[in-house]
Short mmCIF file of C-alpha atoms in Angstrom, two decimals:
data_model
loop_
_atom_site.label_atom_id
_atom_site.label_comp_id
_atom_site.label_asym_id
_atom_site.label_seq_id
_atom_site.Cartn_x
_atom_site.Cartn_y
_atom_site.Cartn_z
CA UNK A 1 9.23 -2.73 -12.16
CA UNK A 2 7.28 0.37 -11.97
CA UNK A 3 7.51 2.76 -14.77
CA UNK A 4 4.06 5.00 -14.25
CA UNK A 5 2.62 7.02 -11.28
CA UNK A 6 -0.70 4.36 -11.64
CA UNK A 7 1.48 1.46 -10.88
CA UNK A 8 2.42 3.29 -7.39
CA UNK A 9 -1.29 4.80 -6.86
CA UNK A 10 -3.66 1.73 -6.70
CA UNK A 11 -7.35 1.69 -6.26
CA UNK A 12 -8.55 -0.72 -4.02
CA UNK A 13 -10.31 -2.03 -0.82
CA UNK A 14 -8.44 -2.25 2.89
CA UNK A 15 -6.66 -3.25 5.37
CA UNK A 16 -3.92 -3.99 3.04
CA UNK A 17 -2.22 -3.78 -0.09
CA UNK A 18 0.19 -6.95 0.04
CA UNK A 19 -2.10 -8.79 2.28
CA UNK A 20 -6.14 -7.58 0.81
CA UNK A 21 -5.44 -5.76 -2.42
CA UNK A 22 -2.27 -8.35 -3.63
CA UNK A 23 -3.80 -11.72 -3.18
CA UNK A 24 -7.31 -10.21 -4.80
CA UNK A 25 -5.40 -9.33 -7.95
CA UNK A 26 -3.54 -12.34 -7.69
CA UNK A 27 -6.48 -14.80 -7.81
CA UNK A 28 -7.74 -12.52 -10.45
CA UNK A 29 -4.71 -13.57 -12.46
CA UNK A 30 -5.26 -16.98 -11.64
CA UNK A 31 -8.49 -16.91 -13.43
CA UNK A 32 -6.99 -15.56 -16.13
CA UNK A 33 -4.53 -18.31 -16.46
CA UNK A 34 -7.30 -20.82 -16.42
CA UNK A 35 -8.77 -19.43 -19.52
CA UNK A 36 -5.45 -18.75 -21.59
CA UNK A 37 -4.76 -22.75 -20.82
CA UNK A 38 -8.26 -23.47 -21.77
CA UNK A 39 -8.88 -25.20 -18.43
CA UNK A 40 -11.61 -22.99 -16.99
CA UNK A 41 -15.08 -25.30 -17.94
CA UNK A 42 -13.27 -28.45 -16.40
CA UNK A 43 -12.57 -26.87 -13.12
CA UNK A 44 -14.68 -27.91 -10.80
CA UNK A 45 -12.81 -27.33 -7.75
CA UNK A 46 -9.78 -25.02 -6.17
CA UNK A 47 -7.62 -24.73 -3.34
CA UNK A 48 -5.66 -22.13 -2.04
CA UNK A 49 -2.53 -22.02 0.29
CA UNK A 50 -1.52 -19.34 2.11
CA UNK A 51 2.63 -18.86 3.52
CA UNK A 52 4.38 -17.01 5.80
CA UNK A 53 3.23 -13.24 6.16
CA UNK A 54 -0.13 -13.97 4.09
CA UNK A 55 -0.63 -17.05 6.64
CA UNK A 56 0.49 -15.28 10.00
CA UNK A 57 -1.40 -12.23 9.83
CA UNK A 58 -4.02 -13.04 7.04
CA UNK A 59 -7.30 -13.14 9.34
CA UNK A 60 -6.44 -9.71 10.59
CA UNK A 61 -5.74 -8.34 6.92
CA UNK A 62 -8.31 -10.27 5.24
CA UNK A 63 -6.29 -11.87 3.20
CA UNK A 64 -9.09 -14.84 3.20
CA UNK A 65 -11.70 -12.50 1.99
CA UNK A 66 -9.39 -11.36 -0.96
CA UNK A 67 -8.89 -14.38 -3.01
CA UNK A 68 -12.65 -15.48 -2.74
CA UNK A 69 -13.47 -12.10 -4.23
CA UNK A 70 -10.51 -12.39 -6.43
CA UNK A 71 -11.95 -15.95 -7.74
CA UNK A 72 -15.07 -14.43 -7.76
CA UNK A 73 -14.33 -12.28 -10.38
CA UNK A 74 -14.19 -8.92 -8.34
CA UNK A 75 -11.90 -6.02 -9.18
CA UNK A 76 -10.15 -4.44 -6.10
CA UNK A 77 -10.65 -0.93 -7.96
CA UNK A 78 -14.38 -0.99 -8.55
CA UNK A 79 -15.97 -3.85 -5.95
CA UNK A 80 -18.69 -1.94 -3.19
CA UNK A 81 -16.83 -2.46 0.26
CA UNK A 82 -20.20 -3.68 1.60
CA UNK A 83 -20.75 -5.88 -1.04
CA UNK A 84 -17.40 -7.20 -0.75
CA UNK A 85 -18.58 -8.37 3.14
CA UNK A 86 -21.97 -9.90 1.95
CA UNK A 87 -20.13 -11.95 -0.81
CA UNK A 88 -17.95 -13.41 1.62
CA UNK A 89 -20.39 -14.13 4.22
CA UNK A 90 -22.60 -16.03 1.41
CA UNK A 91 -19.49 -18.03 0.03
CA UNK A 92 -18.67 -19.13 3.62
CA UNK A 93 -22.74 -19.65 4.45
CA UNK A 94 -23.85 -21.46 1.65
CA UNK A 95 -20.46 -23.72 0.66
CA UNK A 96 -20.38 -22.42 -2.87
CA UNK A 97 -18.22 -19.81 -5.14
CA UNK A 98 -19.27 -18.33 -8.37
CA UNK A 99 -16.31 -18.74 -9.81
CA UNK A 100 -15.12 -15.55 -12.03
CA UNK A 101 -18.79 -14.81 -11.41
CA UNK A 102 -20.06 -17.63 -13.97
CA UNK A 103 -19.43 -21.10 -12.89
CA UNK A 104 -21.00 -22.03 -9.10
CA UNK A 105 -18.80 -24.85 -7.90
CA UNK A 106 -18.30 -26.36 -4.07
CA UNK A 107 -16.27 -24.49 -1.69
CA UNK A 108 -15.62 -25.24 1.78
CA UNK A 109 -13.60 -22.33 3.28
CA UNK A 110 -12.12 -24.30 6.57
CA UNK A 111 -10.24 -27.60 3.96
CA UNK A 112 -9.97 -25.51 0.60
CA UNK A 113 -8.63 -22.27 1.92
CA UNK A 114 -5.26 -23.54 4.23
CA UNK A 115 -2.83 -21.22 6.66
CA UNK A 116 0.49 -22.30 6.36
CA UNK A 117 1.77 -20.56 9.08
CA UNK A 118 4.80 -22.04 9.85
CA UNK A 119 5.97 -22.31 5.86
CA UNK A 120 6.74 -19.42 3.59
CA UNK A 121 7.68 -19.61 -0.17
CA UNK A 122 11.65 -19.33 -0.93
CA UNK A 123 11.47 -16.45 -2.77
CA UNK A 124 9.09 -13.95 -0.37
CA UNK A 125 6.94 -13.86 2.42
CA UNK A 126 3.98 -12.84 1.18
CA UNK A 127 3.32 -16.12 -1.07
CA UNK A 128 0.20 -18.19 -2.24
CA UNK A 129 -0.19 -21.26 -4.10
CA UNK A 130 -3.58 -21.61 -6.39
CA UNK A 131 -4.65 -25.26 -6.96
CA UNK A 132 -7.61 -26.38 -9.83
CA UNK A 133 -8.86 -29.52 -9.91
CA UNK A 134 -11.25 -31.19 -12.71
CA UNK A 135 -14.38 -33.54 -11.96
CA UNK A 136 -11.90 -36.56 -10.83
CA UNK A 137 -9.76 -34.03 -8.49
CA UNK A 138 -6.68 -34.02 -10.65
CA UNK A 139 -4.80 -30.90 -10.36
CA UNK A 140 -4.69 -29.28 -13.72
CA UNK A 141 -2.85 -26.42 -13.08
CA UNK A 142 -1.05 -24.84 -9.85
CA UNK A 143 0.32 -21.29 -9.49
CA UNK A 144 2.14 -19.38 -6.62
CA UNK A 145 2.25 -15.82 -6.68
CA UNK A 146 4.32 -13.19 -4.58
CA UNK A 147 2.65 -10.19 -3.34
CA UNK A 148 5.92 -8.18 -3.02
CA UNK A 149 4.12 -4.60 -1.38
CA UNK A 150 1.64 -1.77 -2.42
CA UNK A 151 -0.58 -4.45 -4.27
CA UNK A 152 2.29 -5.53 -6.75
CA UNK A 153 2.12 -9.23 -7.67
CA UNK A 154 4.20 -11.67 -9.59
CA UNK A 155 4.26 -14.93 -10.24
CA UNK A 156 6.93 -16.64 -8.32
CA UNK A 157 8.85 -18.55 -10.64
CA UNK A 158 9.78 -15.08 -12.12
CA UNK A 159 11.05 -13.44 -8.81
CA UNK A 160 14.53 -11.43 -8.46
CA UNK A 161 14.60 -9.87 -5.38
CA UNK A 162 15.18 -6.34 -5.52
CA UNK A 163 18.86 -5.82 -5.46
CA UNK A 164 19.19 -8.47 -8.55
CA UNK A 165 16.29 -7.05 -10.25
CA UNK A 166 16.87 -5.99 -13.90
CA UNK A 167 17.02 -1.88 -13.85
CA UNK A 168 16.72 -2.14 -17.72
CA UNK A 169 13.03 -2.36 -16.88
CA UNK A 170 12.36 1.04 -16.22
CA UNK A 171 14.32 2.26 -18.34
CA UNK A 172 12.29 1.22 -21.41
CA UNK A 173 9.85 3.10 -23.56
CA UNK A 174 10.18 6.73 -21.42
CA UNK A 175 12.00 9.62 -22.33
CA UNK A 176 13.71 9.88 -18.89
CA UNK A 177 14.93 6.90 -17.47
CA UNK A 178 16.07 6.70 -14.11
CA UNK A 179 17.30 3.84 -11.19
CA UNK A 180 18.56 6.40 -8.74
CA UNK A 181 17.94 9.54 -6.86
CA UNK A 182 21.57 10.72 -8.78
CA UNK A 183 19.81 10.46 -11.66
CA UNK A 184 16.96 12.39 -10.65
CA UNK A 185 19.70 15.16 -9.74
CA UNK A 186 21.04 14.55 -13.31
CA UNK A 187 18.30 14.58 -15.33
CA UNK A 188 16.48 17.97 -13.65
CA UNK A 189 19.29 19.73 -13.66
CA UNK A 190 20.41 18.41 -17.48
CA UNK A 191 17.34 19.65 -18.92
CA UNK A 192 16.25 22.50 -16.22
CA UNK A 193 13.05 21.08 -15.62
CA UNK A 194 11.19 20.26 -12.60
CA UNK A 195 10.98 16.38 -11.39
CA UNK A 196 7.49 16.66 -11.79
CA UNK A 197 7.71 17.98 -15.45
CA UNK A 198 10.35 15.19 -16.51
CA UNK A 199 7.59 12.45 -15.03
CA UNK A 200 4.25 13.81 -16.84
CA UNK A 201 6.90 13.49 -19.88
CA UNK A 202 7.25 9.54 -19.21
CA UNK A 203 3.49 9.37 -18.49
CA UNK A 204 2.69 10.80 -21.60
CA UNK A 205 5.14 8.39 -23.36
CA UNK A 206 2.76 5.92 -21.58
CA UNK A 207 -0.52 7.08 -22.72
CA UNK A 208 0.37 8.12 -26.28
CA UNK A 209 0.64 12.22 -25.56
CA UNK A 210 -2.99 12.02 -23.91
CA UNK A 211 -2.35 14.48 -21.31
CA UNK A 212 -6.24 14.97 -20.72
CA UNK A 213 -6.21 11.24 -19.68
CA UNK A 214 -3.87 11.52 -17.86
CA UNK A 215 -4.82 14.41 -15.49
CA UNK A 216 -7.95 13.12 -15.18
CA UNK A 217 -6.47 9.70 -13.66
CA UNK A 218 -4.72 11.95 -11.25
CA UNK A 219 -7.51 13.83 -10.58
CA UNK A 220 -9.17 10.21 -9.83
CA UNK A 221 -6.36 9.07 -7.78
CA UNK A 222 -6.91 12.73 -5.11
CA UNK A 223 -10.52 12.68 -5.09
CA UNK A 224 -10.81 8.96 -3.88
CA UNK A 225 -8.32 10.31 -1.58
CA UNK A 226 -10.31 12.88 -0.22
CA UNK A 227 -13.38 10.94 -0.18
CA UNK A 228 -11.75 8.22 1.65
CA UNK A 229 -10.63 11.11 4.35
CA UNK A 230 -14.48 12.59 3.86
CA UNK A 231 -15.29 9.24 5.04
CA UNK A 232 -13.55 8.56 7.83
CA UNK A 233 -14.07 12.10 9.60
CA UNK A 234 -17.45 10.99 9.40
CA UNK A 235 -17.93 7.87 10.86
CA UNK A 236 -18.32 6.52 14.52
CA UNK A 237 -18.37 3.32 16.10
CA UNK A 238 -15.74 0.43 16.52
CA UNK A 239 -12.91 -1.34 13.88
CA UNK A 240 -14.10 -4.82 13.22
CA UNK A 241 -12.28 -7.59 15.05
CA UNK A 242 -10.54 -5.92 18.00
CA UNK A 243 -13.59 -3.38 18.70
CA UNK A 244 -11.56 -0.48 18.95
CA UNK A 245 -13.27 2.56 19.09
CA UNK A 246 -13.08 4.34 15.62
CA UNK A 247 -11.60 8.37 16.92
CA UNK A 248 -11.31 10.59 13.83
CA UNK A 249 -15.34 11.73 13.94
CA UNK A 250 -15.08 12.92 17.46
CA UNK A 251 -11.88 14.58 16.81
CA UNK A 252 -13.02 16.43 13.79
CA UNK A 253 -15.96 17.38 15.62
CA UNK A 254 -13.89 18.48 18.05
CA UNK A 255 -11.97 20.57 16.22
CA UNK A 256 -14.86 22.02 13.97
CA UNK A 257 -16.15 23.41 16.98
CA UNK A 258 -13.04 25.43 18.48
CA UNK A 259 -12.57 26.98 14.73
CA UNK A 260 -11.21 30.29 16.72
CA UNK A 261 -8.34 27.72 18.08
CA UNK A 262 -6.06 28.42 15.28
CA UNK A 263 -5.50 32.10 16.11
CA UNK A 264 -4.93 30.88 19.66
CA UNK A 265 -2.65 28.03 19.33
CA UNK A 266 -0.28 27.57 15.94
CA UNK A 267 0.28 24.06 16.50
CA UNK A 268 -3.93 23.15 16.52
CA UNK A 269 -2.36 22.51 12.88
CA UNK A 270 -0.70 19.29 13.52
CA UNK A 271 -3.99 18.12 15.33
CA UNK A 272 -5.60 18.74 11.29
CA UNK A 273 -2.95 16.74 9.83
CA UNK A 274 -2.86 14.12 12.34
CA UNK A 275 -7.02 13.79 12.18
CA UNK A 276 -6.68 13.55 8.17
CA UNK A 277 -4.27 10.77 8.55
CA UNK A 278 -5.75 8.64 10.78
CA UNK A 279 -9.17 9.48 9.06
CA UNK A 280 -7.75 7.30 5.89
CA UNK A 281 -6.54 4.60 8.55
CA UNK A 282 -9.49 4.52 10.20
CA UNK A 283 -11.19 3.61 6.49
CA UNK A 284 -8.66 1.19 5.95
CA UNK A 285 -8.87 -1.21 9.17
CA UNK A 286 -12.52 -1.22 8.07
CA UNK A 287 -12.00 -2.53 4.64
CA UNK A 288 -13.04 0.76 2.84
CA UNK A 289 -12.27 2.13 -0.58
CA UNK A 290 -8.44 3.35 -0.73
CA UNK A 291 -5.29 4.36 -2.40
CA UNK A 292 -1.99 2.91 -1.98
CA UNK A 293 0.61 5.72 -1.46
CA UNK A 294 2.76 3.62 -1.40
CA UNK A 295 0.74 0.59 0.57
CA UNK A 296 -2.25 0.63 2.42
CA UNK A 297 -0.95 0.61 5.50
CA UNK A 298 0.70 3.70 5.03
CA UNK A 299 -2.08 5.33 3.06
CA UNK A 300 -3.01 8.04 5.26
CA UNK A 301 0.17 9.77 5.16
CA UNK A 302 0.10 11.23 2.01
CA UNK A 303 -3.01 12.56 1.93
CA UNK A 304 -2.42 14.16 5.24
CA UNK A 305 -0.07 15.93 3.61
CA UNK A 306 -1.63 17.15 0.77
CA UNK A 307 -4.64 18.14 2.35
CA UNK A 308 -2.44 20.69 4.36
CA UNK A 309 -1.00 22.07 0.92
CA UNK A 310 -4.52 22.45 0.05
CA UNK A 311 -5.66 24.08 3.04
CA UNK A 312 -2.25 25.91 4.65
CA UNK A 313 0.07 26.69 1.58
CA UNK A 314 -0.77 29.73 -0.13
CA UNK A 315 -0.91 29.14 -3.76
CA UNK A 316 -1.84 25.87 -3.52
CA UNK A 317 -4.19 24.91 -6.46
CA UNK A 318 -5.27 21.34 -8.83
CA UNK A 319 -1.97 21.02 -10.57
CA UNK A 320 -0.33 21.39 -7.70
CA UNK A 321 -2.06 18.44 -6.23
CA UNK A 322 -0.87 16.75 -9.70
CA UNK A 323 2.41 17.57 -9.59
CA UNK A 324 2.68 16.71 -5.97
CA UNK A 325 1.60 13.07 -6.91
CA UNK A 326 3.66 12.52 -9.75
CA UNK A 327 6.64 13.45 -7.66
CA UNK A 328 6.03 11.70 -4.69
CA UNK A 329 5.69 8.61 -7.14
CA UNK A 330 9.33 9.30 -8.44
CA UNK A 331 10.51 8.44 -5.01
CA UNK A 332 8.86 5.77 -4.27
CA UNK A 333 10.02 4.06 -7.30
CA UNK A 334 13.37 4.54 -6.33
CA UNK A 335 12.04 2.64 -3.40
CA UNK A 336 10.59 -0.19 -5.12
CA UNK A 337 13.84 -0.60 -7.63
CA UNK A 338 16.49 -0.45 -5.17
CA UNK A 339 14.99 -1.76 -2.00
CA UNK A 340 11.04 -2.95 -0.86
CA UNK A 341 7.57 -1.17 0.21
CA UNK A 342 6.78 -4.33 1.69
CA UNK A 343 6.39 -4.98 5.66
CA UNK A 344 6.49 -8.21 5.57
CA UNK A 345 10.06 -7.74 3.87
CA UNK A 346 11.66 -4.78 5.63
CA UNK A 347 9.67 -3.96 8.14
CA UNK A 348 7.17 -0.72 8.64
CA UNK A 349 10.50 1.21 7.52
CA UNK A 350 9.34 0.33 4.26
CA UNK A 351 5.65 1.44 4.35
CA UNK A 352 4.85 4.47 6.65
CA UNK A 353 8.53 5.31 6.23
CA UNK A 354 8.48 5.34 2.34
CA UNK A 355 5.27 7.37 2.76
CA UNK A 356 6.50 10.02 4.60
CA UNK A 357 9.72 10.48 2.28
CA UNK A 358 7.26 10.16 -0.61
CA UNK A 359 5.45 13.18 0.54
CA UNK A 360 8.16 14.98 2.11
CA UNK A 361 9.84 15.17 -0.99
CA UNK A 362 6.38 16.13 -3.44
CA UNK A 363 5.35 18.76 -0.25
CA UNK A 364 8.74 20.16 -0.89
CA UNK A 365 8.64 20.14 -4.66
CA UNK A 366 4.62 22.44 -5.02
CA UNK A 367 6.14 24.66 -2.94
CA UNK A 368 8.89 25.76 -5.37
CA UNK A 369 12.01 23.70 -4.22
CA UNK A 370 14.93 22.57 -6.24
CA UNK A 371 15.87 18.69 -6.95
CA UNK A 372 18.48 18.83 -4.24
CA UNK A 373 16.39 20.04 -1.93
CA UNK A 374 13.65 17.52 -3.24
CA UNK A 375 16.38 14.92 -2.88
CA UNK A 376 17.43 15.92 0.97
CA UNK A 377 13.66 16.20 1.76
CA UNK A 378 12.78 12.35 0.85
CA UNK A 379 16.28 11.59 2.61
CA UNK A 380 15.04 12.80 5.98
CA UNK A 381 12.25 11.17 6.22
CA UNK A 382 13.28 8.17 5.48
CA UNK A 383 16.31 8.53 8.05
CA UNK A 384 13.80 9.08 10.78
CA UNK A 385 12.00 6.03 10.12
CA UNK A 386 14.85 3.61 9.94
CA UNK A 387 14.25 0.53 11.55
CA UNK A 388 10.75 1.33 11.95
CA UNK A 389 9.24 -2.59 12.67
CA UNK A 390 6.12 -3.68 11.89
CA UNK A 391 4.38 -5.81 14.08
CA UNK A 392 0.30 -5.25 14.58
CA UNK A 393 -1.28 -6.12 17.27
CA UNK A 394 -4.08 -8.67 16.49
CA UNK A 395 -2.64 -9.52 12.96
CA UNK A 396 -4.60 -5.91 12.47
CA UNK A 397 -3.91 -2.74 10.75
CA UNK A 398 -4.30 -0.80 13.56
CA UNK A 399 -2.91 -0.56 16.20
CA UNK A 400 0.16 0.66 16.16
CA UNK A 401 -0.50 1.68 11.97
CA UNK A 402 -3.25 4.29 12.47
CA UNK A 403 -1.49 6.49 15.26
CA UNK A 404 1.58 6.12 12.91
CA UNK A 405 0.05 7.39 9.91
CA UNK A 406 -0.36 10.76 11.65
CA UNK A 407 3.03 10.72 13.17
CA UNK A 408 4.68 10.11 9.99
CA UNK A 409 2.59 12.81 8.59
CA UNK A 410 3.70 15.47 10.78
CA UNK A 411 7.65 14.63 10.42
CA UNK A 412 6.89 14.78 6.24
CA UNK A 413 6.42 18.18 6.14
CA UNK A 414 8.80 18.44 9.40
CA UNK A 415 10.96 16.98 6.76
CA UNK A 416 10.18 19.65 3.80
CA UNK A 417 10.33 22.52 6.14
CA UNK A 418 14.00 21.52 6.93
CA UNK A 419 14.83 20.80 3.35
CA UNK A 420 13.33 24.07 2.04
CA UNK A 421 15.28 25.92 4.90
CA UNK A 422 18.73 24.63 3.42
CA UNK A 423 20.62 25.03 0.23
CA UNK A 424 20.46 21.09 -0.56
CA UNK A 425 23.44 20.24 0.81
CA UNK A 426 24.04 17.34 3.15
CA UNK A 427 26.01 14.62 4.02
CA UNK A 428 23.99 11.23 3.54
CA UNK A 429 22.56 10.93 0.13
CA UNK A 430 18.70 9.59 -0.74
CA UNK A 431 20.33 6.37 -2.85
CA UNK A 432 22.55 5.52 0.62
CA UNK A 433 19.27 5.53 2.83
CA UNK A 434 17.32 4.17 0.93
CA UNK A 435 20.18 0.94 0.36
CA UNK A 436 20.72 1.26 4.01
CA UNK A 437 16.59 0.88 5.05
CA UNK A 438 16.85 -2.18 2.84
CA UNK A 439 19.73 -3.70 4.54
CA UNK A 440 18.40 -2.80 8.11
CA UNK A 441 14.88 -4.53 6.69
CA UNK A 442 16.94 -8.31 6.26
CA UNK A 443 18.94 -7.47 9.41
CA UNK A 444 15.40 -7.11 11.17
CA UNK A 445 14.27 -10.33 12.85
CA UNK A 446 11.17 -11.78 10.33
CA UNK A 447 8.96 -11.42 14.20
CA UNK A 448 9.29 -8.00 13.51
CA UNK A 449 7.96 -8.02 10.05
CA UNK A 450 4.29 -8.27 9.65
CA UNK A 451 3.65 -11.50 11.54
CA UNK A 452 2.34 -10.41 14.97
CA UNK A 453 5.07 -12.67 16.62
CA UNK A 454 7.15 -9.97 17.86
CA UNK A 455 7.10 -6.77 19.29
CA UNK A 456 4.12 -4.52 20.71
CA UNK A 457 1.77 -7.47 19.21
CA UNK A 458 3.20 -10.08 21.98
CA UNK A 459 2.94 -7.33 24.26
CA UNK A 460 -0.94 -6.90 23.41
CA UNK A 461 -1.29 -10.45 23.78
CA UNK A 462 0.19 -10.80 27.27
CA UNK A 463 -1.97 -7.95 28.12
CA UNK A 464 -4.73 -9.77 27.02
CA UNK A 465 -5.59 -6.22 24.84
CA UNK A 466 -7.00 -8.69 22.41
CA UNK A 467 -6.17 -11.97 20.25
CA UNK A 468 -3.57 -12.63 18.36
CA UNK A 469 -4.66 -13.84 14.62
CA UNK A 470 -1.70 -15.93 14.60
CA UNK A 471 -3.10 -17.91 17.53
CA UNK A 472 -6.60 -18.58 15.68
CA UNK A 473 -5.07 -19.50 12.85
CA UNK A 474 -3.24 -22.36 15.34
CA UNK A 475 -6.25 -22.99 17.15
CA UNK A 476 -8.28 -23.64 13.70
CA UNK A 477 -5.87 -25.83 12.09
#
């Protein structure tokens, strides 16, 4: 389970963390196993399996592309997005992979790469299955992996689900241990210290007291971040697959040119936020450079956020933005310990709706507030988002996720601005919403999470708006 702020902020390429970012690490790992079992020079051939979630909706989230780049030896953190796309292309073009980038051996992307969509692993549904065969086609070793939300994988076999995970896990090795938001309470108030504080405490137990390192992974973390927003207020055009025109650039430009607007109309404010949201998303659906906060598809929400610190708070400044991500990563491990950040789990309740309690909560915190306010701001926004499905039209992240980025960026600091207004008192506590978005998530019909089966995605598809993946996937196999 999580114990640092870097296992919650990931580095990687879009449309998804479970779906992209997940399965790239996880072939990655694959690799690895290959060599620990000394079995890497006789493979001459693999084959991978995709279930459930991975299967349904993995055209749309590129799932494919992933674990060719993952057996190819890329790493999600450092691989050029465009190179990414030409790699791809040239694996599925020529019939070949350069396996961990050293070993060429035959591929054939329509019989070795297989969408189970009608299966899913026991234990999740986001599973895979990694198959290498030697020069006779035995299979010398098989592997299936979980990619249980915001680019987190494990290897199936060792798989609790949340509630039955083993809290003793992050509770190891740092100076202030938590599994709840009543111990957050506790432990601020216990030693007077700030949430923030009692986390860059942990983190240095992490890094061995390196505090230089570890501002300047922080500092990392915000300026891909920003240029990920820089990006996408840039850009024009269309998002691959459904064609949908790309509308942050316009906007911005929009914007940039009625700068006299924000004298005449308070709430031109939310159209900033919304833009710098759905900037991010906007990168995303296009397979850009991003930053889980907690998962890609809610990754435009926090920065949203923390751009309007930056640009609306007075006193905002660089440790601000650090403090602001090490406590919005508090919450969201409370998230990941007690319940799920994956869609394909719980729903979009668990992605954009952990995102905007994430940043509701580190908004509140740079701007001076106490843990119990801290506490009720992560609390409301997380009640607003309960039951929140997820169910993308095309098998994309887009459509609803991009307009919902901004949304869910707007009731964060909603969220904050209530919190700070109160004394921290109130009547449903962060630990009983966050047990009760988890429940709601395996009350929610699986059509409703992250297949495209269900939901405004059917609707699309009656429409004829444009294809469902699922239905390729059908058509293809």
């Amino acid at each position: 389970m999580s114990v640092s702020v870097f296992d919650i902020f990931k580095i990687g390429i879009g449309p998804s963390s479970s779906h992209t970012l997940g399965p790239m690490i996880a072939a990655r790992q694959f690799i690895d196993q290959l060599h620990n079992q000394n079995l890497f020079d006789q493979t001459t051939a693999v084959k991978i399996s995709l279930y459930g979630s991975l299967a349904l909706t993995g055209l749309g989230h590129a799932t494919d592309k992933a674990v060719l780049l993952g057996l190819s030896g890329y790493d999600p953190a450092i691989i050029d997005p465009d190179k990414a796309d030409e790699t791809f292309a040239q694996i599925k073009k020529e019939h070949t992979l350069l396996l961990a980038n050293s070993k060429e051996i035959p591929f054939d992307y329509d019989t070795q790469l297989l969408f189970h969509y009608d299966e899913s692993l026991p234990q999740h549904p986001n599973g895979l299955r990694f198959y290498a065969m030697d020069k006779n086609g035995i299979v010398t070793l098989t592997k299936d992996y979980l990619s249980i939300g915001g680019g987190t994988i494990v290897e199936a076999d060792k798989y609790q689900s949340n509630q039955n995970q083993n809290s003793e896990d992050n509770r190891q090795g740092v100076p202030f241990p938590f599994k709840t938001g009543k111990d957050l309470i506790l432990l601020c108030n216990k030693n007077k210290r700030p949430l923030y504080e009692l986390m860059m405490e942990n983190e240095k137990a992490l890094y061995n007291g390196n505090i230089q390192l570890i501002n300047h992974k922080l500092d990392v973390i915000w300026a891909v971040m920003q240029g990920c927003i820089e990006r996408g207020l840039k850009k024009e055009g269309s998002l691959p697959v459904s064609g949908v025109k790309r509308r942050a650039a316009e906007m911005y430009t929009s914007l940039l040119q009625q700068a006299e607007s924000l004298a005449q109309d308070n709430f031109v404010i939310m159209d900033w936020i919304t833009l710098y949201a759905m900037a991010v998303n906007e990168e995303n659906a296009c397979g850009g450079r991003i930053v889980t906060a907690p998962t890609n598809g809610g990754a435009g929400v926090l920065p949203a956020v923390l751009m309007y610190y930056l640009r609306f708070i007075r006193g905002a400044n660089k440790q601000g933005v650090r403090d602001f991500l090490l406590t919005a990563s508090a919450i969201c491990m409370l998230y990941k310990m007690n319940a799920s950040i994956s869609g394909a789990e719980v729903g979009c309740q668990g992605e954009v709706g952990v995102a905007c309690s994430m940043s509701a909560a580190a908004l509140t915190a740079v701007q001076g507030g106490s843990i119990e306010q801290i506490e009720n701001a992560a609390e409301i926004g997380m009640e607003h988002h309960l039951g929140m499905t997820c169910d993308p039209v095309g098998g994309l992240v887009q459509i609803p996720c991009i307009e919902r980025n901004g949304i869910a960026a707007i009731k964060a600091i909603t969220a904050s601005r209530l919190a700070l207004r109160g004394s921290g008192e109130h009547h449903v506590s962060l630990d009983s919403v966050i047990e009760t978005m988890y429940r709601t998530g395996k009350d929610m019909q699986s059509k409703y999470r992250e297949t495209s089966l269900g939901g405004l995605a059917i609707f699309a598809r009656k429409s004829n708006t444009f294809t469902n993946q699922s239905d390729d996937i059908k058509n293809s196999h």
